[in-house]
Tab-separated table of C-alpha atoms and ligand atoms in Angstrom:
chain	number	residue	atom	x	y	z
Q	1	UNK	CA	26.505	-21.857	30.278
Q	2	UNK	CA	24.934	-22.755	33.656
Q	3	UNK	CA	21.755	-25.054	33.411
Q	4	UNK	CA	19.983	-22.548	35.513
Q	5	UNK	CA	20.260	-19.960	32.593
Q	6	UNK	CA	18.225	-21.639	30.168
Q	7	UNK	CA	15.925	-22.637	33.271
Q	8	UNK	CA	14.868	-19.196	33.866
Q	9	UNK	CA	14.422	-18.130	30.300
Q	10	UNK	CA	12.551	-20.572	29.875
Q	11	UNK	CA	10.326	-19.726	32.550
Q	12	UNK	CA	9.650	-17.092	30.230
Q	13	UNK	CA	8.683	-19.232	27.283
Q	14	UNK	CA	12.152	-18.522	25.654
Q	15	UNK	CA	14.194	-21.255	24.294
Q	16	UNK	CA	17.919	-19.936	24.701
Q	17	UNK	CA	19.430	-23.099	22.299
Q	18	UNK	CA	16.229	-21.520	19.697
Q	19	UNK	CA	17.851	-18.070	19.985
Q	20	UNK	CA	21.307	-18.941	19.503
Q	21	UNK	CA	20.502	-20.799	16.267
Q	22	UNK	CA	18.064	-18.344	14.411
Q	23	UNK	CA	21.027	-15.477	15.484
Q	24	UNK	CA	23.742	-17.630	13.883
Q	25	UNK	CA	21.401	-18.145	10.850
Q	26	UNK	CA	21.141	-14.392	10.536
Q	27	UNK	CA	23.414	-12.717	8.053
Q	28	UNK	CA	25.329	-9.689	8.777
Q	29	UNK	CA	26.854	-7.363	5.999
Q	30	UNK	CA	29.825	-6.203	6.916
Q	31	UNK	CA	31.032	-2.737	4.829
Q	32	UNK	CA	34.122	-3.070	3.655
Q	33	UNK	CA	35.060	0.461	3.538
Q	34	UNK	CA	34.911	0.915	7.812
Q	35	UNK	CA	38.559	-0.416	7.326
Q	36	UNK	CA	40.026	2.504	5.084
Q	37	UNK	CA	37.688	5.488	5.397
Q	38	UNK	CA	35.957	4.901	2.260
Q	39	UNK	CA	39.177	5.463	0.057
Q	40	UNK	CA	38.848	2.597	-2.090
Q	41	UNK	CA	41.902	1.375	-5.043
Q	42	UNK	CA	41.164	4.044	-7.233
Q	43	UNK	CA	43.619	6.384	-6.415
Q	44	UNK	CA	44.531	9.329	-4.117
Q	45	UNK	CA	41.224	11.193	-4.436
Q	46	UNK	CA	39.182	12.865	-1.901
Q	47	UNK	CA	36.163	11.424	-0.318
Q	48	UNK	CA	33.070	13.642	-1.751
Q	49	UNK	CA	29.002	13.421	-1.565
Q	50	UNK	CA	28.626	14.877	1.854
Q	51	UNK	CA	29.811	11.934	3.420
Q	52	UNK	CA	33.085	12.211	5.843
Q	53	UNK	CA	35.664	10.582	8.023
Q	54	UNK	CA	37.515	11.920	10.393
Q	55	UNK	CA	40.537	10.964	12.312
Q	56	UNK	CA	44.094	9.533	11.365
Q	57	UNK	CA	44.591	6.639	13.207
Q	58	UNK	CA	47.167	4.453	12.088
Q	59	UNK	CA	47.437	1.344	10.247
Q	60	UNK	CA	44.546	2.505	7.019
Q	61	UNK	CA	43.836	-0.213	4.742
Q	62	UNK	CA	45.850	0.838	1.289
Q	63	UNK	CA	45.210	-1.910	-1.339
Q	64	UNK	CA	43.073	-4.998	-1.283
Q	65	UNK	CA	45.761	-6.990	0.502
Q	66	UNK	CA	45.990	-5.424	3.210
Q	67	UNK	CA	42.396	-4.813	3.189
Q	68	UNK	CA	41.868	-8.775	3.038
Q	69	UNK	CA	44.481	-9.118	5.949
Q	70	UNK	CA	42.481	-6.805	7.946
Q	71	UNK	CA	38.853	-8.159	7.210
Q	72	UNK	CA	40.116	-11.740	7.856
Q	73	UNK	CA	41.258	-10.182	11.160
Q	74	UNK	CA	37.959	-8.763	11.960
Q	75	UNK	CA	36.006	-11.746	10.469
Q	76	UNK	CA	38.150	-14.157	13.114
Q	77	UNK	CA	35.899	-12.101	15.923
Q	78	UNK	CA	32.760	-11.797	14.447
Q	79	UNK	CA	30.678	-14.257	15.076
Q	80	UNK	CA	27.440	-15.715	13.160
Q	81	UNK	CA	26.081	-15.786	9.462
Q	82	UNK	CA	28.486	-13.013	7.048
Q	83	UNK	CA	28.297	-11.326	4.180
Q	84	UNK	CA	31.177	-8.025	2.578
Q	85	UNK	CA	29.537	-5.379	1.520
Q	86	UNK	CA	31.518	-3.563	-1.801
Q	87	UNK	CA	31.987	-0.683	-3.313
Q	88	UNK	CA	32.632	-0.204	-6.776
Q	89	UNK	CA	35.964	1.719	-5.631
Q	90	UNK	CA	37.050	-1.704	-4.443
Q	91	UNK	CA	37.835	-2.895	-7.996
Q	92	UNK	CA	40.949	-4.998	-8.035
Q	93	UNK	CA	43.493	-5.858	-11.148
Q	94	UNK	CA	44.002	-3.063	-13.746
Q	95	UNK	CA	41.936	-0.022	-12.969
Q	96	UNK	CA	39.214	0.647	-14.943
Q	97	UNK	CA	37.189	4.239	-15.866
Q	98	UNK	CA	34.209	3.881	-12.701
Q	99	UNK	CA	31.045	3.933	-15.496
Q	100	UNK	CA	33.005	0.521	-16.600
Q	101	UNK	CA	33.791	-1.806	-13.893
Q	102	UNK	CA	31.937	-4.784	-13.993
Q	103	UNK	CA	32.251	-8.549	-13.255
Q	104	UNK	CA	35.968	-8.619	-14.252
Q	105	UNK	CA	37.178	-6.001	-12.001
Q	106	UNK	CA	35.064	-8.142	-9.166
Q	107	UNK	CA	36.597	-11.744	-9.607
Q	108	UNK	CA	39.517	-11.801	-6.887
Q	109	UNK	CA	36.755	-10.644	-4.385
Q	110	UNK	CA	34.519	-13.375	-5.346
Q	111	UNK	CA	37.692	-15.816	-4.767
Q	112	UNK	CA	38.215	-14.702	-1.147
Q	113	UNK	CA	34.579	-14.602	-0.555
Q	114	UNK	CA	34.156	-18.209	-1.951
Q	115	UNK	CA	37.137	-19.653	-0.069
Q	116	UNK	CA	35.428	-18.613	3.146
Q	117	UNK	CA	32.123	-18.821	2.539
Q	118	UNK	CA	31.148	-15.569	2.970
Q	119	UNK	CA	28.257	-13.909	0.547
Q	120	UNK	CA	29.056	-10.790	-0.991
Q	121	UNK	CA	26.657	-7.683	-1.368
Q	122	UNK	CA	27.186	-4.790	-4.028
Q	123	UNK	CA	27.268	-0.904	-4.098
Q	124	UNK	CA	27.800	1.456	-7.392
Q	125	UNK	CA	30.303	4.589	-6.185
Q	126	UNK	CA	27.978	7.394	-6.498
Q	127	UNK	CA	30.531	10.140	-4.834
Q	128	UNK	CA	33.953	11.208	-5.080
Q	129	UNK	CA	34.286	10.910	-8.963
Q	130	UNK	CA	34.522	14.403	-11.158
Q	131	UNK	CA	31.755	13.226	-13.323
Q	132	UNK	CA	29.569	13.857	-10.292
Q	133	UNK	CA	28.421	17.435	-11.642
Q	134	UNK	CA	27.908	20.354	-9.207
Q	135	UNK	CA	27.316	17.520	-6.220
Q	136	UNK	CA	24.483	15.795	-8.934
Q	137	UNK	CA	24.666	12.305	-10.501
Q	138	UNK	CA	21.485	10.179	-11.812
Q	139	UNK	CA	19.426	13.551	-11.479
Q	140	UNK	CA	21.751	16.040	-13.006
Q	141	UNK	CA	20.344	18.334	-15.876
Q	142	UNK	CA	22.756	17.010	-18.126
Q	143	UNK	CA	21.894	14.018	-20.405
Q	144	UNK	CA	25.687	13.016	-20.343
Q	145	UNK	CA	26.366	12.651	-16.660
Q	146	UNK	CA	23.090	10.993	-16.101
Q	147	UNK	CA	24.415	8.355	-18.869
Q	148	UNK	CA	27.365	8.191	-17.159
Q	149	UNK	CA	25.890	6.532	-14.125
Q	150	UNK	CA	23.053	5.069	-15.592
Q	151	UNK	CA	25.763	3.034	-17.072
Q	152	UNK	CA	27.424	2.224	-13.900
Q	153	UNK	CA	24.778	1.117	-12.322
Q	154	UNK	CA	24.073	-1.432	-15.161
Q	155	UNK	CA	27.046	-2.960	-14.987
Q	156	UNK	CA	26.732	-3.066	-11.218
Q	157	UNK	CA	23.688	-5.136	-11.453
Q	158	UNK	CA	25.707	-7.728	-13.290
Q	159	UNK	CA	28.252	-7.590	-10.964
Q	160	UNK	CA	25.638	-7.777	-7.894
Q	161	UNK	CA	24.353	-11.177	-10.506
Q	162	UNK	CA	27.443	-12.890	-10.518
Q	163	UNK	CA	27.975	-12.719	-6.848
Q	164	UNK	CA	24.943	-14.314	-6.163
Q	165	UNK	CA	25.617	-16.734	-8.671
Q	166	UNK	CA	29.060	-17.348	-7.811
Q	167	UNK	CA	28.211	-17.351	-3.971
Q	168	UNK	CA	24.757	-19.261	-3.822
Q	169	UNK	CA	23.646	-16.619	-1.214
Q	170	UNK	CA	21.311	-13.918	-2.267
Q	171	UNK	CA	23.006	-10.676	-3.337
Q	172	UNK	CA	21.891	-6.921	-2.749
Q	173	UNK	CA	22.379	-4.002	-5.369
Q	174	UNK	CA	21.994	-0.883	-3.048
Q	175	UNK	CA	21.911	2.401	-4.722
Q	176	UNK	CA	22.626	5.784	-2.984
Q	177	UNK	CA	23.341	8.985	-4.430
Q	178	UNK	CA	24.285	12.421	-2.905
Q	179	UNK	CA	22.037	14.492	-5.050
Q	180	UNK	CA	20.992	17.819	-3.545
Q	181	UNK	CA	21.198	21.044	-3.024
Q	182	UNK	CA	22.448	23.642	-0.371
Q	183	UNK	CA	20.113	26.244	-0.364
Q	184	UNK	CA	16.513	26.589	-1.374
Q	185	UNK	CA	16.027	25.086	-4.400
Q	186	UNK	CA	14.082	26.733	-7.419
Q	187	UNK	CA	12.603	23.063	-8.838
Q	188	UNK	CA	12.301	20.746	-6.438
Q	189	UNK	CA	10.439	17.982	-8.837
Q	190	UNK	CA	12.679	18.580	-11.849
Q	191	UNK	CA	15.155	16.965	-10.617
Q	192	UNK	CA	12.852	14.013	-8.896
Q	193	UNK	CA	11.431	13.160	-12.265
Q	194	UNK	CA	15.188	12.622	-13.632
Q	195	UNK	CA	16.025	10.514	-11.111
Q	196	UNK	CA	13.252	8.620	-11.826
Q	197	UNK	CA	13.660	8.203	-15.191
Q	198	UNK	CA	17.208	7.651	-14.548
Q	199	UNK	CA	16.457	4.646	-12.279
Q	200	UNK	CA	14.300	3.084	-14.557
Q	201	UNK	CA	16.421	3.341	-16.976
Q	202	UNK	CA	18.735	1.444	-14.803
Q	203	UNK	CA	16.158	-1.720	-14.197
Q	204	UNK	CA	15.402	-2.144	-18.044
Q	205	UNK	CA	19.100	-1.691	-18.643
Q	206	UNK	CA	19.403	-5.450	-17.742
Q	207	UNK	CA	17.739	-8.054	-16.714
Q	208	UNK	CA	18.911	-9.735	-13.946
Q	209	UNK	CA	17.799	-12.904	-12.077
Q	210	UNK	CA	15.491	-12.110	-9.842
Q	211	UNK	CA	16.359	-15.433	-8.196
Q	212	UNK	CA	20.076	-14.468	-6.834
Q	213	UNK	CA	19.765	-10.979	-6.271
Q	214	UNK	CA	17.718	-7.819	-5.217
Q	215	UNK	CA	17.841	-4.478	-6.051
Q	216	UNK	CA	17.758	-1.482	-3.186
Q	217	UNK	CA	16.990	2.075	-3.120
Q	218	UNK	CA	18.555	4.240	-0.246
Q	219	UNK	CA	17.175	7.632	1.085
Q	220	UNK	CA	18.349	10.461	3.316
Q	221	UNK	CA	17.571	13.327	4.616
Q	222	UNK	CA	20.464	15.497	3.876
Q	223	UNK	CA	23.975	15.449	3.766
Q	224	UNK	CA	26.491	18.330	4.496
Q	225	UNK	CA	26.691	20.923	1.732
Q	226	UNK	CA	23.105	19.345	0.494
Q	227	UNK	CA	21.245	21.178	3.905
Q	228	UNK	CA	18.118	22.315	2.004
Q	229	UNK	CA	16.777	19.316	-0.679
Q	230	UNK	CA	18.257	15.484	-1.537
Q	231	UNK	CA	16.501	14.231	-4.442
Q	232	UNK	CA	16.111	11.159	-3.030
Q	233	UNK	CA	14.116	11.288	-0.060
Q	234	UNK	CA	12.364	9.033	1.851
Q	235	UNK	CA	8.716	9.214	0.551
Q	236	UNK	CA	10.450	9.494	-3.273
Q	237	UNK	CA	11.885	6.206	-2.948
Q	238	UNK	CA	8.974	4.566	-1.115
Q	239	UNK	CA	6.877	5.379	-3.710
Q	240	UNK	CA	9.946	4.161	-5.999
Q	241	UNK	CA	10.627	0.964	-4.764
Q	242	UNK	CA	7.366	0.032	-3.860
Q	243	UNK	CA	6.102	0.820	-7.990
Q	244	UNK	CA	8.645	-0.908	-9.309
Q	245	UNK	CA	8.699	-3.976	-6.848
Q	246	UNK	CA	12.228	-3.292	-5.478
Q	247	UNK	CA	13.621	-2.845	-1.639
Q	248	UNK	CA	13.788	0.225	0.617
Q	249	UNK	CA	17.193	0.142	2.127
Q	250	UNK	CA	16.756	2.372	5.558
Q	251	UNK	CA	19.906	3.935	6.419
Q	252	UNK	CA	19.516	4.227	10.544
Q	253	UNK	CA	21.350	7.524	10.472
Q	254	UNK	CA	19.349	8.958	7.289
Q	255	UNK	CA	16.469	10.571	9.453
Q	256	UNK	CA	15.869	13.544	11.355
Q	257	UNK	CA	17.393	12.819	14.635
Q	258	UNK	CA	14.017	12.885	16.383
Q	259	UNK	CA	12.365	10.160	14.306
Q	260	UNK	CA	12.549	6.662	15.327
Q	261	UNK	CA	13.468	4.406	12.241
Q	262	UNK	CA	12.612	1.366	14.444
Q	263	UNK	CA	8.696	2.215	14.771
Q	264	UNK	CA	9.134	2.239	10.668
Q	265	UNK	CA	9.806	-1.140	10.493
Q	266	UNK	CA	6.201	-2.765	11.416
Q	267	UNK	CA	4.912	0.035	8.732
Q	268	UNK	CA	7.484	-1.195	6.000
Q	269	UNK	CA	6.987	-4.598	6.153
Q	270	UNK	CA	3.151	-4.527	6.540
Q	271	UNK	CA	3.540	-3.861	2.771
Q	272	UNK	CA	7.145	-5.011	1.623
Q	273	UNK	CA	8.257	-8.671	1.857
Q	274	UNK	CA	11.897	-7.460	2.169
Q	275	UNK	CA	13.951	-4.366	3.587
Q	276	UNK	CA	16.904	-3.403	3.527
Q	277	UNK	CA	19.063	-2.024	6.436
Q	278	UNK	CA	22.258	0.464	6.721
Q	279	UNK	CA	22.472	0.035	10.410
Q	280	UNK	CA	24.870	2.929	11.608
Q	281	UNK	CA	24.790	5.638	14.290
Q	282	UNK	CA	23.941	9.195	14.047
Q	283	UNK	CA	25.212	11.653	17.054
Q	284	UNK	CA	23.892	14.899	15.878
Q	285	UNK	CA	23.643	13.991	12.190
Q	286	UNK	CA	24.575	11.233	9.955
Q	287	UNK	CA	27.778	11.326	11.019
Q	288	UNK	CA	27.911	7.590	10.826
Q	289	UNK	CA	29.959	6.179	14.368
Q	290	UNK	CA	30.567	2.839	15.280
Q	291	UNK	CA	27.472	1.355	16.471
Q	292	UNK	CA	27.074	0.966	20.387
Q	293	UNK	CA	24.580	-1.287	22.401
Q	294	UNK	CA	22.401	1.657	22.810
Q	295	UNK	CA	18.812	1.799	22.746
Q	296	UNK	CA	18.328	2.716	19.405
Q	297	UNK	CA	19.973	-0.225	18.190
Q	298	UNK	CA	18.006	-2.508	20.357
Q	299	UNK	CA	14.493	-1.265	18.755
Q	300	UNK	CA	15.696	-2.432	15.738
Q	301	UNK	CA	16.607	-5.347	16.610
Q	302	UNK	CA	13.445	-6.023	18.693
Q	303	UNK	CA	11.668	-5.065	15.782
Q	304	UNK	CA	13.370	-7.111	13.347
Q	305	UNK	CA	12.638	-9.976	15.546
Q	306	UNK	CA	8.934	-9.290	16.351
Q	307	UNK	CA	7.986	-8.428	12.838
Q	308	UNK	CA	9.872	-12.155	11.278
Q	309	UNK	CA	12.259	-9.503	9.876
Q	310	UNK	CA	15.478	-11.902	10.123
Q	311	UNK	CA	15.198	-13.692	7.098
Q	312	UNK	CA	13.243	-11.377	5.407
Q	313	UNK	CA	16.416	-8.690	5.457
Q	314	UNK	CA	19.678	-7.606	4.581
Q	315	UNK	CA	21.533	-6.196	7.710
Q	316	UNK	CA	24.004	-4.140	6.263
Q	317	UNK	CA	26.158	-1.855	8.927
Q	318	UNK	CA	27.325	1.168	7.807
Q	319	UNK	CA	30.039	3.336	9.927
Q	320	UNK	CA	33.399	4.659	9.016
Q	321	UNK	CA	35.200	5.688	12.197
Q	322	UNK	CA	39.010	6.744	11.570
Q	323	UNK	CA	39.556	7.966	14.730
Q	324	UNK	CA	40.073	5.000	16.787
Q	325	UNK	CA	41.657	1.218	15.387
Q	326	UNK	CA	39.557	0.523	11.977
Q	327	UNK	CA	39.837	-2.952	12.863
Q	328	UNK	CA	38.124	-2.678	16.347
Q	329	UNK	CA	35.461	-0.437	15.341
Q	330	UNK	CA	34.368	-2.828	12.775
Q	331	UNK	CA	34.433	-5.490	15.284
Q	332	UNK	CA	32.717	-3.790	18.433
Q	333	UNK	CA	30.233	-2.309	15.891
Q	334	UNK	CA	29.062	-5.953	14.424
Q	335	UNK	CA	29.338	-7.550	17.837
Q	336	UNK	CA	26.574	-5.048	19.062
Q	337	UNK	CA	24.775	-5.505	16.224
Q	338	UNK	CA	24.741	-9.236	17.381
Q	339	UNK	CA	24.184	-8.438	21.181
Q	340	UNK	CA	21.085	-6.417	19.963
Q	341	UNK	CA	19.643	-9.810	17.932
Q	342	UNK	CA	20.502	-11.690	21.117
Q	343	UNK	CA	18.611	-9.846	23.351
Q	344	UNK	CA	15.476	-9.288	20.443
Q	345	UNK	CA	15.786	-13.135	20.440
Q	346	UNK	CA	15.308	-13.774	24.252
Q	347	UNK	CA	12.641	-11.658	24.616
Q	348	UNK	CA	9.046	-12.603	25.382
Q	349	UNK	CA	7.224	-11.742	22.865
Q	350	UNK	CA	4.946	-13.633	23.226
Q	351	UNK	CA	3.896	-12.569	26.597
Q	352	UNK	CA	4.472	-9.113	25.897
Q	353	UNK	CA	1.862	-9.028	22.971
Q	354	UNK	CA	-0.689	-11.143	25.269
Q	355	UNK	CA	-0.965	-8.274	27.542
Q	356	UNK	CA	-1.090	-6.047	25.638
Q	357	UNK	CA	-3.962	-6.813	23.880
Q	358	UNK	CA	-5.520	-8.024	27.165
Q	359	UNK	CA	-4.972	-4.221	27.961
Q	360	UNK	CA	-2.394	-4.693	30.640
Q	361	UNK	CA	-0.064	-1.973	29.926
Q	362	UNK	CA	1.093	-2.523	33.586
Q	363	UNK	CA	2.440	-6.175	33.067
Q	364	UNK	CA	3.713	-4.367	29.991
Q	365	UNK	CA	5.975	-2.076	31.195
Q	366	UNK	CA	6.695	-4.274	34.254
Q	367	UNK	CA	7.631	-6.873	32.171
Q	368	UNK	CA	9.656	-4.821	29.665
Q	369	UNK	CA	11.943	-3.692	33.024
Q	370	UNK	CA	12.128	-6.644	34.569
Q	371	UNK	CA	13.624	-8.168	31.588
Q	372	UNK	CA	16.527	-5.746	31.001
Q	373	UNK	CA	18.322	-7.533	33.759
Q	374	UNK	CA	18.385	-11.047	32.838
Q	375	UNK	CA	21.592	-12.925	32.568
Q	376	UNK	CA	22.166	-13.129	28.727
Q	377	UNK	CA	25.560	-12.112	29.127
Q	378	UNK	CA	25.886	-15.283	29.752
Q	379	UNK	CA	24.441	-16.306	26.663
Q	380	UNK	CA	26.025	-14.279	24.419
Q	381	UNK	CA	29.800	-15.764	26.119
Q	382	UNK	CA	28.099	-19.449	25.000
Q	383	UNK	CA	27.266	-18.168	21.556
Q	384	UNK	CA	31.196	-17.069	21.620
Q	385	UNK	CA	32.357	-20.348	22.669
Q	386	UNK	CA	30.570	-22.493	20.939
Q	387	UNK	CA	31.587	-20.731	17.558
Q	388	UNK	CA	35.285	-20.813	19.118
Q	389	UNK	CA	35.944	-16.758	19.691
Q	390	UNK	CA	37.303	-15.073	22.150
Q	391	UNK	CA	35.972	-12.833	24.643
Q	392	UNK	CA	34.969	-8.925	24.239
Q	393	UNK	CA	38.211	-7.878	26.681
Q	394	UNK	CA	40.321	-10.870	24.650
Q	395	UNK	CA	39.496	-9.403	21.562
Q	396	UNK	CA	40.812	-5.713	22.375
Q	397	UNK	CA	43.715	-7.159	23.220
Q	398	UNK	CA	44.809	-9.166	20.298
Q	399	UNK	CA	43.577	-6.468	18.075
Q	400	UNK	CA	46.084	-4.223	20.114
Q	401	UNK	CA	48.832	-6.548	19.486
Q	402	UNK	CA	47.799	-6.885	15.508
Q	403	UNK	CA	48.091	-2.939	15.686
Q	404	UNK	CA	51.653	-3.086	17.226
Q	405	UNK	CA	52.892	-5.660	15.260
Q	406	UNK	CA	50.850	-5.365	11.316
Q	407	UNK	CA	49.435	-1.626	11.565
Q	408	UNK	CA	52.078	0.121	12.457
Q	409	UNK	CA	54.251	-0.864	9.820
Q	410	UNK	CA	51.759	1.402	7.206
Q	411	UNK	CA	53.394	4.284	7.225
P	1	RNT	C1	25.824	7.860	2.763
P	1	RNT	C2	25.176	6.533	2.706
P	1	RNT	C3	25.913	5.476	1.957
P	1	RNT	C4	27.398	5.437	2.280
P	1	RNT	C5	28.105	4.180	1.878
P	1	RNT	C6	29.557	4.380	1.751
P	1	RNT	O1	25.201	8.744	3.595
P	1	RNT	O2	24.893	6.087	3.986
P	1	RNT	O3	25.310	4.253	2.170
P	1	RNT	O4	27.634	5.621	3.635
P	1	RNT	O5	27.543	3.641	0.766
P	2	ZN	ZN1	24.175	4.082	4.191
């Protein structure tokens, strides 16, 4: 990087060397199931809970080898701090029934992670499962099916223990489920007061160590074939999480497409230590694509930054693109996640907030432009380098060649 680089931002009162270190401190969560459409080793079944890929492009990860050939593949681009994110459906060894996996079904995954040093975080397989009961799980009317999960997510919790055990990096237990309903419901707090009971139910079900792992609650606003109510919206599990002393996980695509889930942030951590991100992209609806340096993802970022976020979060993504080369996606989807951090990290801040509260919105927004076109293109090629990866237009091209000479041989 040319001297003059970190001259200029630090004309600004930006330390580049600063920025590259706190972004390769920060961990990302990479989601397993980006690289085979959220099939997991369970079998042939179909993906349910009003979540969807689409696309049939070559090359889908079929077992947990050539998942683990694929995710080293990715991992050898993505630079900084990483974590997997799992699935219950990623059980390995002898299949078990889902309400049933726990720790054992988890232990070759905690291998690979250990052997390169890579955290692992945890998610109980709410969906595509027949004891999911007219599209309802933890809130269903029935005592059984509720039981049923209850007792999965129990034995994800230990599961979500021994990782961070195992791992010695914090681990996160994120629960979402696809409760709703299509039309206009009849009882809308019924249901609500099941889940609730169903959740706590979960918590006192064991207790975990509060030292190596957290516990998240995700919310949405509503998922095909659920258009009119999800159970588990966003003020029932703020009121949720923040009762029971437990995380928010906000899923970037879970919102109306209006809202801004970045100007949440500031509110969420004024009274949570922690949060919990899905970080995905919406076009239209939650139709989860592969993240792109838009500006959407760069509020988040900023605000992640501005608000001390970074070590104060788990930055999961969370995009299943099957359209285009799994492999790729995940990797141009975590590198923007990175670019986004980047830019959060060599911006002004400091300034900015000065003049604002000196009541300069001029020097605000003047500021705020002339920043956009600083060099740190150049700074995000040193933060390649020094952590010996290649190049954004390198990295399509060996990813191309892994396609031609690995994916195409999954037929
Ligand atoms: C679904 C949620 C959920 C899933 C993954 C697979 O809308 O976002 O987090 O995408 O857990
Ligand atoms: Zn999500």
């Amino acid at each position: 990087m040319r001297k003059e680089i970190k001259e200029l931002y630090a004309s600004y009162g930006v330390d580049v060397f600063e920025a590259l270190r706190k972004l390769k401190e920060t961990k990302i969560s990479l989601h397993c199931w980006q690289l085979d459409d959220v099939k997991g080793f369970e079998g042939d079944g179909d993906l349910t809970g009003g979540i969807q890929t689409t696309g049939n492009y070559l090359g889908r990860a079929r077992n947990f080898k050539e998942l683990t050939q694929d995710l080293d593949k990715a991992l050898s681009y993505i630079p900084g701090s990483k974590k997997i994110n799992l699935h219950a459906i990623y059980q390995t060894g002898k299949i078990v029934e889902r309400c049933d996996v726990g720790p054992e079904q988890f232990k070759e995954w905690v291998s690979y992670a250990k052997s390169r040093g890579l955290g692992l975080d945890y998610n109980p397989t709410i969906f595509s499962h027949p004891m999911l009961v007219d599209g309802l799980s933890l809130s269903s009317p029935e005592e059984k099916v509720r039981e049923y999960w209850i007792k999965h997510c129990v034995n994800g919790l230990k599961i979500t223990e021994m990782f961070g055990k195992e791992l010695g990096q914090k681990s996160l237990m994120n629960i979402w489920i696809p409760d709703g309903l299509k039309d206009t419901p009849a009882d809308r707090i019924g249901p609500r007061m099941r889940l609730k009971d169903s959740l706590d139910k979960i918590l006192a079900g064991y207790k975990y160590d509060k030292k190596v792992m957290d516990v998240s609650v995700e919310s949405k606003v509503f998922g095909i074939g659920v258009e009119s109510y999800t159970v588990g919206s966003n003020e029932f599990y703020l009121n949720y999480a923040s009762s029971r002393n437990i995380c928010c996980l906000l899923d970037t695509g879970h919102f109306h497409p209006t809202e801004n889930v970045a100007d949440k942030i500031s509110s969420m951590y004024t009274f949570y230590n922690k949060l919990a991100f899905h970080v995905s992209r919406p076009v239209r609806w939650d139709s989860d694509h592969v993240l792109k340096l838009n500006d959407d993802l760069q509020d988040v970022a900023d605000e992640l930054v501005k608000c001390d976020g970074l070590k104060r979060s788990y930055i999961g993504l969370d995009y299943f693109d099957a359209s285009i080369n799994r492999i790729a996606a995940m990797v141009i989807g975590a590198r923007n996640m990175e670019k986004a951090l980047l830019r959060a990290l060599l911006t002004p801040w400091k300034l900015l907030k000065e003049a604002q509260d000196r009541y300069d919105h001029t020097r605000v927004l003047s500021l705020q432009e002339e920043i956009k076109t600083l060099p740190w293109g150049e700074v995000w090629n040193e933060y390649l380098k020094r952590q010996n990866m290649v190049s954004d237009a390198k990295m399509f091209e060996e990813i191309k060649e892994y396609e031609n000479k690995v994916l195409v041989n999954r037929k």
